[in-house]
mmCIF file of C-alpha atoms in Angstrom:
data_model
loop_
_atom_site.group_PDB
_atom_site.id
_atom_site.type_symbol
_atom_site.label_atom_id
_atom_site.label_comp_id
_atom_site.label_asym_id
_atom_site.label_seq_id
_atom_site.Cartn_x
_atom_site.Cartn_y
_atom_site.Cartn_z
ATOM 1 C CA MET A 85 14.783 -70.662 -49.285
ATOM 2 C CA ASP A 86 14.723 -68.777 -52.651
ATOM 3 C CA ASP A 87 11.052 -70.052 -53.536
ATOM 4 C CA ASP A 88 10.010 -68.780 -49.879
ATOM 5 C CA HIS A 89 11.424 -65.454 -50.535
ATOM 6 C CA ASP A 90 9.951 -65.039 -54.120
ATOM 7 C CA HIS A 91 6.464 -66.029 -52.356
ATOM 8 C CA ASP A 92 7.272 -63.420 -49.679
ATOM 9 C CA HIS A 93 8.020 -60.935 -52.224
ATOM 10 C CA HIS A 94 4.979 -61.331 -54.139
ATOM 11 C CA HIS A 95 2.790 -61.169 -51.047
ATOM 12 C CA ASP A 96 4.312 -57.923 -50.282
ATOM 13 C CA LEU A 97 3.481 -56.403 -53.424
ATOM 14 C CA ASP A 98 -0.211 -57.522 -53.232
ATOM 15 C CA THR A 99 -0.293 -56.093 -49.594
ATOM 16 C CA VAL A 100 1.158 -52.756 -51.034
ATOM 17 C CA SER A 101 -1.701 -52.792 -53.875
ATOM 18 C CA GLU A 102 -4.429 -53.712 -51.571
ATOM 19 C CA ALA A 103 -3.302 -50.727 -49.380
ATOM 20 C CA ALA A 104 -2.677 -48.249 -52.243
ATOM 21 C CA HIS A 105 -3.158 -44.571 -51.340
ATOM 22 C CA ALA A 106 -2.390 -41.123 -52.491
ATOM 23 C CA HIS A 107 1.129 -40.021 -52.033
ATOM 24 C CA VAL A 108 0.196 -36.682 -50.389
ATOM 25 C CA PHE A 109 2.734 -35.771 -47.711
ATOM 26 C CA LEU A 110 2.438 -32.007 -47.225
ATOM 27 C CA GLY A 111 2.656 -30.419 -43.744
ATOM 28 C CA GLU A 112 0.098 -29.835 -41.407
ATOM 29 C CA GLY A 113 -1.495 -26.445 -42.230
ATOM 30 C CA HIS A 114 -0.091 -26.378 -45.571
ATOM 31 C CA GLN A 115 -2.550 -23.863 -47.071
ATOM 32 C CA HIS A 116 -2.757 -21.615 -43.964
ATOM 33 C CA ALA A 117 1.181 -21.327 -44.345
ATOM 34 C CA GLU A 118 0.688 -20.453 -48.110
ATOM 35 C CA ARG A 119 -2.083 -17.683 -47.706
ATOM 36 C CA ARG A 120 0.254 -16.138 -44.678
ATOM 37 C CA THR A 121 3.350 -16.097 -47.040
ATOM 38 C CA TRP A 122 1.172 -14.372 -49.754
ATOM 39 C CA ALA A 123 -0.139 -11.791 -47.199
ATOM 40 C CA VAL A 124 3.530 -10.960 -46.163
ATOM 41 C CA ILE A 125 4.704 -10.719 -49.863
ATOM 42 C CA VAL A 126 2.053 -8.103 -50.310
ATOM 43 C CA LEU A 127 3.227 -5.959 -47.283
ATOM 44 C CA CYS A 128 6.781 -6.129 -48.389
ATOM 45 C CA GLY A 129 5.816 -5.606 -51.889
ATOM 46 C CA ALA A 130 3.788 -2.425 -50.828
ATOM 47 C CA MET A 131 7.005 -1.232 -48.660
ATOM 48 C CA MET A 132 9.267 -1.933 -51.780
ATOM 49 C CA LEU A 133 7.518 0.157 -54.110
ATOM 50 C CA LEU A 134 6.889 3.005 -51.689
ATOM 51 C CA GLU A 135 10.507 3.247 -51.080
ATOM 52 C CA ILE A 136 11.637 3.192 -54.562
ATOM 53 C CA ALA A 137 8.870 5.664 -55.485
ATOM 54 C CA GLY A 138 9.820 7.783 -52.656
ATOM 55 C CA GLY A 139 13.360 7.934 -53.092
ATOM 56 C CA ILE A 140 12.957 8.924 -56.930
ATOM 57 C CA ALA A 141 10.676 11.764 -55.839
ATOM 58 C CA PHE A 142 12.694 13.147 -52.778
ATOM 59 C CA GLY A 143 16.436 12.092 -54.916
ATOM 60 C CA SER A 144 17.270 9.839 -51.918
ATOM 61 C CA LEU A 145 19.669 7.335 -52.744
ATOM 62 C CA ALA A 146 19.304 5.548 -49.325
ATOM 63 C CA LEU A 147 15.205 4.997 -49.807
ATOM 64 C CA VAL A 148 15.912 3.272 -53.277
ATOM 65 C CA ALA A 149 18.574 1.286 -52.142
ATOM 66 C CA ASP A 150 16.410 0.022 -48.920
ATOM 67 C CA GLY A 151 13.596 -0.472 -51.571
ATOM 68 C CA LEU A 152 15.953 -2.464 -53.682
ATOM 69 C CA HIS A 153 17.316 -4.758 -50.712
ATOM 70 C CA MET A 154 13.646 -5.159 -49.812
ATOM 71 C CA SER A 155 12.975 -6.230 -53.197
ATOM 72 C CA THR A 156 15.745 -9.528 -52.599
ATOM 73 C CA HIS A 157 13.527 -10.761 -49.518
ATOM 74 C CA ALA A 158 10.272 -10.285 -51.325
ATOM 75 C CA GLY A 159 11.764 -12.227 -54.113
ATOM 76 C CA ALA A 160 12.616 -14.950 -51.494
ATOM 77 C CA LEU A 161 9.191 -14.873 -50.324
ATOM 78 C CA LEU A 162 7.711 -15.186 -53.523
ATOM 79 C CA LEU A 163 9.619 -18.197 -54.097
ATOM 80 C CA ALA A 164 8.250 -19.755 -50.813
ATOM 81 C CA ALA A 165 4.881 -18.944 -51.770
ATOM 82 C CA LEU A 166 5.131 -20.388 -55.252
ATOM 83 C CA ALA A 167 6.689 -23.691 -53.764
ATOM 84 C CA TYR A 168 3.370 -23.872 -51.808
ATOM 85 C CA SER A 169 1.067 -23.474 -54.479
ATOM 86 C CA TYR A 170 2.981 -25.962 -56.777
ATOM 87 C CA ALA A 171 3.318 -28.635 -54.020
ATOM 88 C CA ARG A 172 -0.539 -28.029 -53.122
ATOM 89 C CA ARG A 173 -1.518 -28.156 -57.026
ATOM 90 C CA HIS A 174 0.403 -31.078 -57.974
ATOM 91 C CA SER A 175 0.018 -33.154 -54.741
ATOM 92 C CA HIS A 176 -1.840 -35.731 -56.478
ATOM 93 C CA ASP A 177 0.667 -35.933 -59.799
ATOM 94 C CA ALA A 178 1.669 -39.497 -60.501
ATOM 95 C CA ARG A 179 4.907 -38.396 -61.773
ATOM 96 C CA PHE A 180 6.187 -37.446 -58.398
ATOM 97 C CA THR A 181 7.157 -40.954 -56.933
ATOM 98 C CA PHE A 182 6.799 -39.854 -53.264
ATOM 99 C CA GLY A 183 4.754 -36.705 -53.655
ATOM 100 C CA THR A 184 5.626 -33.387 -53.846
ATOM 101 C CA GLY A 185 6.366 -32.984 -49.632
ATOM 102 C CA LYS A 186 10.072 -32.230 -50.276
ATOM 103 C CA LEU A 187 9.381 -29.083 -52.673
ATOM 104 C CA GLY A 188 9.497 -26.807 -49.670
ATOM 105 C CA ASP A 189 13.000 -27.980 -48.769
ATOM 106 C CA LEU A 190 14.159 -27.445 -52.242
ATOM 107 C CA ALA A 191 12.605 -23.721 -51.994
ATOM 108 C CA GLY A 192 14.232 -23.639 -48.588
ATOM 109 C CA PHE A 193 17.680 -24.465 -50.152
ATOM 110 C CA THR A 194 17.236 -22.051 -52.972
ATOM 111 C CA SER A 195 16.526 -19.425 -50.316
ATOM 112 C CA ALA A 196 19.515 -20.235 -47.881
ATOM 113 C CA VAL A 197 21.835 -19.721 -51.065
ATOM 114 C CA ILE A 198 20.032 -16.267 -51.706
ATOM 115 C CA LEU A 199 20.508 -15.376 -47.944
ATOM 116 C CA ALA A 200 24.487 -16.427 -48.356
ATOM 117 C CA LEU A 201 24.822 -14.165 -51.259
ATOM 118 C CA ILE A 202 23.011 -11.222 -49.547
ATOM 119 C CA ALA A 203 25.401 -12.033 -46.562
ATOM 120 C CA ILE A 204 28.385 -11.565 -49.191
ATOM 121 C CA LEU A 205 27.170 -8.600 -50.734
ATOM 122 C CA ILE A 206 26.519 -6.935 -47.264
ATOM 123 C CA GLY A 207 29.807 -7.896 -46.046
ATOM 124 C CA TYR A 208 31.748 -6.333 -49.181
ATOM 125 C CA GLU A 209 29.893 -3.005 -48.889
ATOM 126 C CA ALA A 210 30.837 -3.057 -45.268
ATOM 127 C CA VAL A 211 34.508 -3.540 -45.979
ATOM 128 C CA ALA A 212 34.358 -0.830 -48.892
ATOM 129 C CA ARG A 213 33.236 1.593 -46.439
ATOM 130 C CA PHE A 214 35.796 0.769 -43.815
ATOM 131 C CA ILE A 215 38.320 1.401 -46.633
ATOM 132 C CA GLU A 216 36.334 4.705 -47.931
ATOM 133 C CA PRO A 217 33.518 6.007 -45.607
ATOM 134 C CA VAL A 218 30.650 7.312 -47.180
ATOM 135 C CA PRO A 219 28.863 10.584 -45.656
ATOM 136 C CA ILE A 220 25.734 9.352 -43.951
ATOM 137 C CA ALA A 221 22.156 11.334 -44.343
ATOM 138 C CA PHE A 222 21.276 10.578 -40.663
ATOM 139 C CA ALA A 223 17.780 12.390 -40.961
ATOM 140 C CA GLU A 224 16.875 10.039 -43.841
ATOM 141 C CA ALA A 225 18.771 6.921 -42.864
ATOM 142 C CA ILE A 226 17.317 6.437 -39.184
ATOM 143 C CA PRO A 227 13.533 6.859 -40.079
ATOM 144 C CA ILE A 228 14.107 4.395 -43.162
ATOM 145 C CA ALA A 229 15.812 1.695 -40.929
ATOM 146 C CA THR A 230 13.040 2.125 -38.249
ATOM 147 C CA LEU A 231 10.203 1.709 -40.812
ATOM 148 C CA GLY A 232 12.217 -1.356 -42.178
ATOM 149 C CA LEU A 233 12.401 -2.775 -39.066
ATOM 150 C CA ALA A 234 8.630 -2.079 -38.503
ATOM 151 C CA VAL A 235 7.471 -3.960 -41.426
ATOM 152 C CA ASN A 236 10.091 -6.985 -40.627
ATOM 153 C CA VAL A 237 8.753 -7.634 -37.247
ATOM 154 C CA ALA A 238 5.115 -7.236 -38.770
ATOM 155 C CA SER A 239 6.212 -10.123 -41.484
ATOM 156 C CA ALA A 240 7.637 -12.217 -38.920
ATOM 157 C CA TRP A 241 4.739 -11.891 -36.774
ATOM 158 C CA LEU A 242 2.210 -12.760 -39.720
ATOM 159 C CA LEU A 243 4.654 -15.994 -40.707
ATOM 160 C CA ALA A 244 5.192 -17.291 -37.354
ATOM 161 C CA ARG A 245 1.489 -16.610 -35.958
ATOM 162 C CA GLY A 246 0.197 -20.006 -37.489
ATOM 163 C CA GLY A 247 2.587 -22.010 -35.234
ATOM 164 C CA HIS A 248 4.991 -23.079 -38.192
ATOM 165 C CA HIS A 249 6.906 -25.389 -35.491
ATOM 166 C CA HIS A 250 3.844 -27.797 -35.484
ATOM 167 C CA HIS A 251 4.443 -31.373 -36.789
ATOM 168 C CA GLY A 252 2.777 -32.798 -39.841
ATOM 169 C CA HIS A 253 1.102 -36.091 -38.615
ATOM 170 C CA ASP A 254 -0.099 -39.116 -41.065
ATOM 171 C CA ASP A 255 -3.776 -39.861 -40.943
ATOM 172 C CA HIS A 256 -3.871 -42.782 -38.496
ATOM 173 C CA GLY A 257 -4.838 -41.654 -35.519
ATOM 174 C CA HIS A 258 -2.520 -43.692 -32.819
ATOM 175 C CA GLY A 259 -3.136 -43.047 -29.354
ATOM 176 C CA HIS A 260 0.286 -44.418 -28.775
ATOM 177 C CA GLN A 261 2.697 -41.869 -30.242
ATOM 178 C CA HIS A 262 6.350 -42.293 -29.168
ATOM 179 C CA GLY A 263 7.971 -38.952 -27.741
ATOM 180 C CA HIS A 264 10.993 -39.853 -29.939
ATOM 181 C CA ASP A 265 9.024 -40.393 -32.969
ATOM 182 C CA HIS A 266 8.435 -36.655 -34.177
ATOM 183 C CA GLY A 267 11.832 -34.865 -34.088
ATOM 184 C CA ASP A 268 12.081 -31.217 -34.888
ATOM 185 C CA ALA A 269 13.780 -32.537 -38.187
ATOM 186 C CA ALA A 270 11.216 -34.832 -39.276
ATOM 187 C CA GLY A 271 8.288 -32.178 -38.584
ATOM 188 C CA ARG A 272 9.942 -28.998 -39.360
ATOM 189 C CA ASP A 273 8.511 -26.583 -42.549
ATOM 190 C CA ASN A 274 11.948 -25.799 -44.053
ATOM 191 C CA ASN A 275 9.933 -23.231 -46.364
ATOM 192 C CA MET A 276 8.399 -21.282 -43.762
ATOM 193 C CA ARG A 277 11.415 -21.512 -41.630
ATOM 194 C CA ALA A 278 13.625 -19.995 -44.657
ATOM 195 C CA ALA A 279 10.676 -17.346 -45.269
ATOM 196 C CA ILE A 280 10.862 -16.487 -41.555
ATOM 197 C CA VAL A 281 14.735 -16.428 -41.731
ATOM 198 C CA HIS A 282 14.511 -13.889 -44.460
ATOM 199 C CA VAL A 283 12.712 -11.423 -42.494
ATOM 200 C CA MET A 284 14.339 -12.265 -39.086
ATOM 201 C CA ALA A 285 17.665 -11.590 -40.996
ATOM 202 C CA ASP A 286 16.457 -7.855 -42.245
ATOM 203 C CA ALA A 287 15.184 -7.156 -38.970
ATOM 204 C CA ALA A 288 18.497 -8.248 -37.243
ATOM 205 C CA VAL A 289 20.417 -6.125 -39.597
ATOM 206 C CA SER A 290 17.924 -3.096 -39.204
ATOM 207 C CA VAL A 291 18.433 -3.154 -35.345
ATOM 208 C CA LEU A 292 22.136 -3.117 -35.893
ATOM 209 C CA VAL A 293 22.006 -0.414 -38.680
ATOM 210 C CA ILE A 294 19.774 1.759 -36.306
ATOM 211 C CA VAL A 295 22.241 1.283 -33.361
ATOM 212 C CA GLY A 296 25.246 1.967 -35.588
ATOM 213 C CA LEU A 297 23.542 4.692 -37.028
ATOM 214 C CA LEU A 298 22.845 6.508 -33.714
ATOM 215 C CA LEU A 299 26.166 5.960 -32.175
ATOM 216 C CA ALA A 300 27.672 7.330 -35.344
ATOM 217 C CA ARG A 301 25.740 10.591 -35.068
ATOM 218 C CA ALA A 302 26.070 11.019 -31.320
ATOM 219 C CA PHE A 303 29.752 10.330 -31.278
ATOM 220 C CA GLY A 304 30.959 10.689 -34.834
ATOM 221 C CA TRP A 305 31.800 7.048 -35.003
ATOM 222 C CA LEU A 306 31.477 6.582 -38.788
ATOM 223 C CA TRP A 307 32.903 3.226 -38.649
ATOM 224 C CA MET A 308 30.001 2.014 -36.398
ATOM 225 C CA ASP A 309 28.040 1.879 -39.732
ATOM 226 C CA PRO A 310 30.174 -0.717 -41.371
ATOM 227 C CA LEU A 311 30.958 -2.735 -38.296
ATOM 228 C CA ALA A 312 27.096 -3.170 -37.747
ATOM 229 C CA GLY A 313 26.898 -4.401 -41.572
ATOM 230 C CA ILE A 314 29.634 -6.686 -40.910
ATOM 231 C CA ALA A 315 27.665 -8.212 -37.909
ATOM 232 C CA GLY A 316 24.676 -8.341 -39.673
ATOM 233 C CA ALA A 317 26.398 -10.485 -42.471
ATOM 234 C CA CYS A 318 27.945 -12.683 -39.898
ATOM 235 C CA VAL A 319 24.408 -13.262 -38.195
ATOM 236 C CA ILE A 320 22.654 -13.978 -41.835
ATOM 237 C CA ALA A 321 25.943 -16.198 -42.944
ATOM 238 C CA SER A 322 25.025 -18.314 -39.735
ATOM 239 C CA TRP A 323 21.358 -18.814 -40.193
ATOM 240 C CA SER A 324 22.045 -19.420 -44.109
ATOM 241 C CA TYR A 325 24.783 -21.966 -43.294
ATOM 242 C CA GLY A 326 21.993 -23.889 -41.010
ATOM 243 C CA LEU A 327 19.420 -24.004 -43.399
ATOM 244 C CA ILE A 328 21.432 -25.474 -46.400
ATOM 245 C CA ARG A 329 22.856 -27.834 -43.822
ATOM 246 C CA ASP A 330 19.397 -28.834 -42.766
ATOM 247 C CA THR A 331 17.654 -28.583 -46.338
ATOM 248 C CA GLY A 332 20.310 -30.295 -48.076
ATOM 249 C CA ALA A 333 20.521 -33.467 -45.624
ATOM 250 C CA ILE A 334 16.900 -33.661 -46.519
ATOM 251 C CA LEU A 335 17.267 -33.438 -50.652
ATOM 252 C CA LEU A 336 20.148 -35.946 -50.403
ATOM 253 C CA ASP A 337 17.781 -38.593 -48.429
ATOM 254 C CA MET A 338 19.958 -38.558 -45.140
ATOM 255 C CA ASN A 339 18.311 -40.262 -42.140
ATOM 256 C CA PRO A 340 16.595 -37.645 -40.617
ATOM 257 C CA ASP A 341 15.989 -39.046 -37.016
ATOM 258 C CA ARG A 342 18.436 -41.499 -35.659
ATOM 259 C CA ARG A 343 17.077 -42.263 -32.382
ATOM 260 C CA MET A 344 13.731 -42.928 -34.247
ATOM 261 C CA THR A 345 15.454 -45.464 -36.557
ATOM 262 C CA GLY A 346 17.130 -46.920 -33.348
ATOM 263 C CA HIS A 347 13.480 -47.426 -31.847
ATOM 264 C CA LEU A 348 12.244 -48.915 -34.842
ATOM 265 C CA ARG A 349 15.098 -51.380 -35.019
ATOM 266 C CA GLU A 350 14.131 -52.480 -31.514
ATOM 267 C CA ALA A 351 10.462 -52.853 -32.227
ATOM 268 C CA ILE A 352 11.401 -55.005 -35.121
ATOM 269 C CA GLU A 353 14.113 -57.267 -33.521
ATOM 270 C CA ARG A 354 12.372 -57.592 -30.182
ATOM 271 C CA ASP A 355 10.986 -61.216 -30.747
ATOM 272 C CA GLY A 356 13.906 -62.500 -32.447
ATOM 273 C CA ASP A 357 13.766 -61.550 -36.043
ATOM 274 C CA THR A 358 16.701 -59.682 -37.584
ATOM 275 C CA LEU A 359 16.164 -56.350 -39.470
ATOM 276 C CA ALA A 360 18.306 -57.242 -42.544
ATOM 277 C CA ASP A 361 18.033 -53.721 -44.413
ATOM 278 C CA LEU A 362 16.436 -50.304 -43.510
ATOM 279 C CA HIS A 363 15.912 -47.146 -45.288
ATOM 280 C CA VAL A 364 14.290 -43.951 -43.519
ATOM 281 C CA TRP A 365 13.858 -40.595 -45.362
ATOM 282 C CA ARG A 366 11.755 -37.635 -44.995
ATOM 283 C CA LEU A 367 9.102 -37.212 -47.557
ATOM 284 C CA GLY A 368 7.552 -33.863 -46.370
ATOM 285 C CA PRO A 369 6.993 -31.910 -43.081
ATOM 286 C CA GLY A 370 5.978 -34.601 -40.423
ATOM 287 C CA HIS A 371 6.084 -37.507 -43.049
ATOM 288 C CA LEU A 372 8.599 -40.019 -43.385
ATOM 289 C CA GLY A 373 9.197 -43.009 -45.735
ATOM 290 C CA ALA A 374 10.851 -46.339 -44.671
ATOM 291 C CA ILE A 375 11.780 -49.572 -46.647
ATOM 292 C CA VAL A 376 12.179 -52.273 -44.237
ATOM 293 C CA SER A 377 13.726 -55.843 -44.767
ATOM 294 C CA VAL A 378 13.392 -58.537 -42.427
ATOM 295 C CA ALA A 379 14.754 -62.033 -42.273
ATOM 296 C CA THR A 380 12.720 -64.329 -39.775
ATOM 297 C CA ARG A 381 12.542 -67.975 -39.205
ATOM 298 C CA TYR A 382 8.915 -67.834 -37.852
ATOM 299 C CA ALA A 383 5.716 -67.684 -40.025
ATOM 300 C CA ARG A 384 5.183 -64.103 -40.388
ATOM 301 C CA GLU A 385 3.985 -62.174 -42.907
ATOM 302 C CA PRO A 386 4.891 -58.320 -44.133
ATOM 303 C CA GLU A 387 1.326 -57.311 -42.564
ATOM 304 C CA PHE A 388 2.570 -58.467 -38.827
ATOM 305 C CA TYR A 389 5.721 -56.070 -39.203
ATOM 306 C CA ARG A 390 3.274 -53.375 -40.751
ATOM 307 C CA GLU A 391 1.074 -53.549 -38.019
ATOM 308 C CA ARG A 392 4.187 -53.365 -35.603
ATOM 309 C CA LEU A 393 5.282 -50.113 -37.098
ATOM 310 C CA THR A 394 1.934 -48.311 -36.582
ATOM 311 C CA GLU A 395 3.460 -47.183 -33.096
ATOM 312 C CA PHE A 396 5.472 -44.748 -35.116
ATOM 313 C CA PRO A 397 2.978 -42.041 -36.492
ATOM 314 C CA SER A 398 5.300 -40.056 -38.676
ATOM 315 C CA LEU A 399 6.025 -43.161 -40.942
ATOM 316 C CA SER A 400 3.513 -42.299 -43.438
ATOM 317 C CA HIS A 401 4.609 -44.912 -46.434
ATOM 318 C CA VAL A 402 6.191 -48.225 -45.473
ATOM 319 C CA THR A 403 7.281 -50.922 -47.625
ATOM 320 C CA VAL A 404 8.008 -54.321 -45.947
ATOM 321 C CA GLU A 405 9.998 -57.292 -47.285
ATOM 322 C CA VAL A 406 10.075 -60.637 -45.379
ATOM 323 C CA GLU A 407 12.810 -63.354 -45.934
ATOM 324 C CA HIS A 408 12.084 -66.593 -44.584
ATOM 325 C CA LEU A 409 14.914 -68.489 -42.945
ATOM 326 C CA ALA A 410 14.800 -72.166 -42.488
ATOM 327 C CA PRO A 411 13.233 -72.934 -38.993
ATOM 328 C CA MET A 412 15.670 -73.676 -36.303
ATOM 329 C CA ARG A 413 16.103 -77.259 -35.595
ATOM 330 C CA ASN A 414 16.133 -78.546 -32.035
ATOM 331 C CA SER A 415 19.779 -80.494 -31.354
#
């Protein structure tokens, strides 16, 4: 039995070497997403410089503060853009065993941590203003918040325009794709998702701030402004938690799609074979890797199972190991 196993293992290595391919697991539309991110950085950067320069020129602390706040989001977007550029430039670098597809998830995770810090800072400032209310220059603050909202809406539209929800596919054009194969978790571009969450978080805060300022001006409710700040901090913290949970799971190689894994097990075991070991993880947006170990009593080689797994189009890198058991004897 051991000899059979060694033979099969060598055969599997031969199969892998014959089918050697580049480990490029970038999402569909990677370069398009990269260009859109740089465009939004230019927009946010221009707004940031305009606000800081205007604030200094007109002696407006509110303008300078909003400009500095915009700089944190511009920094997060810059992180996303650099991740896209680095992943593309190093996509064929052999040092990355499974390619650079996860770089966007690493950038998304980092962005989510920055978002969490922004939520804490906004919450802290809001609580401080509850304790000691600060006089508000409504004539300045409301137009600034409105302009900020307009920039954020334009940024979100620019980022989302390219259909960031599309799932990447591998290059094998299989017509019989399974509906269960491309779950959101497997196909989602978390780098773009993090960039969109940043501008949406800023837009949500702008809306809450505008409502808070209008009510404070109309009814003298100065507490509405910090209350809007706390509500904004809670929204940002919630989005940040979702991003940290999802990107962290990918970075730790958690199973990205349990339903698909169950269907894969069924596909391998449908003719009496046993799936001895299975590892499925995400390599990049729309690309999954799998290591499959099969125990069989039939004369089947790794290529037999590799061919069977082509019904799962998101499996972009598959390693198959076959262990031949002694054939069953008729009693």
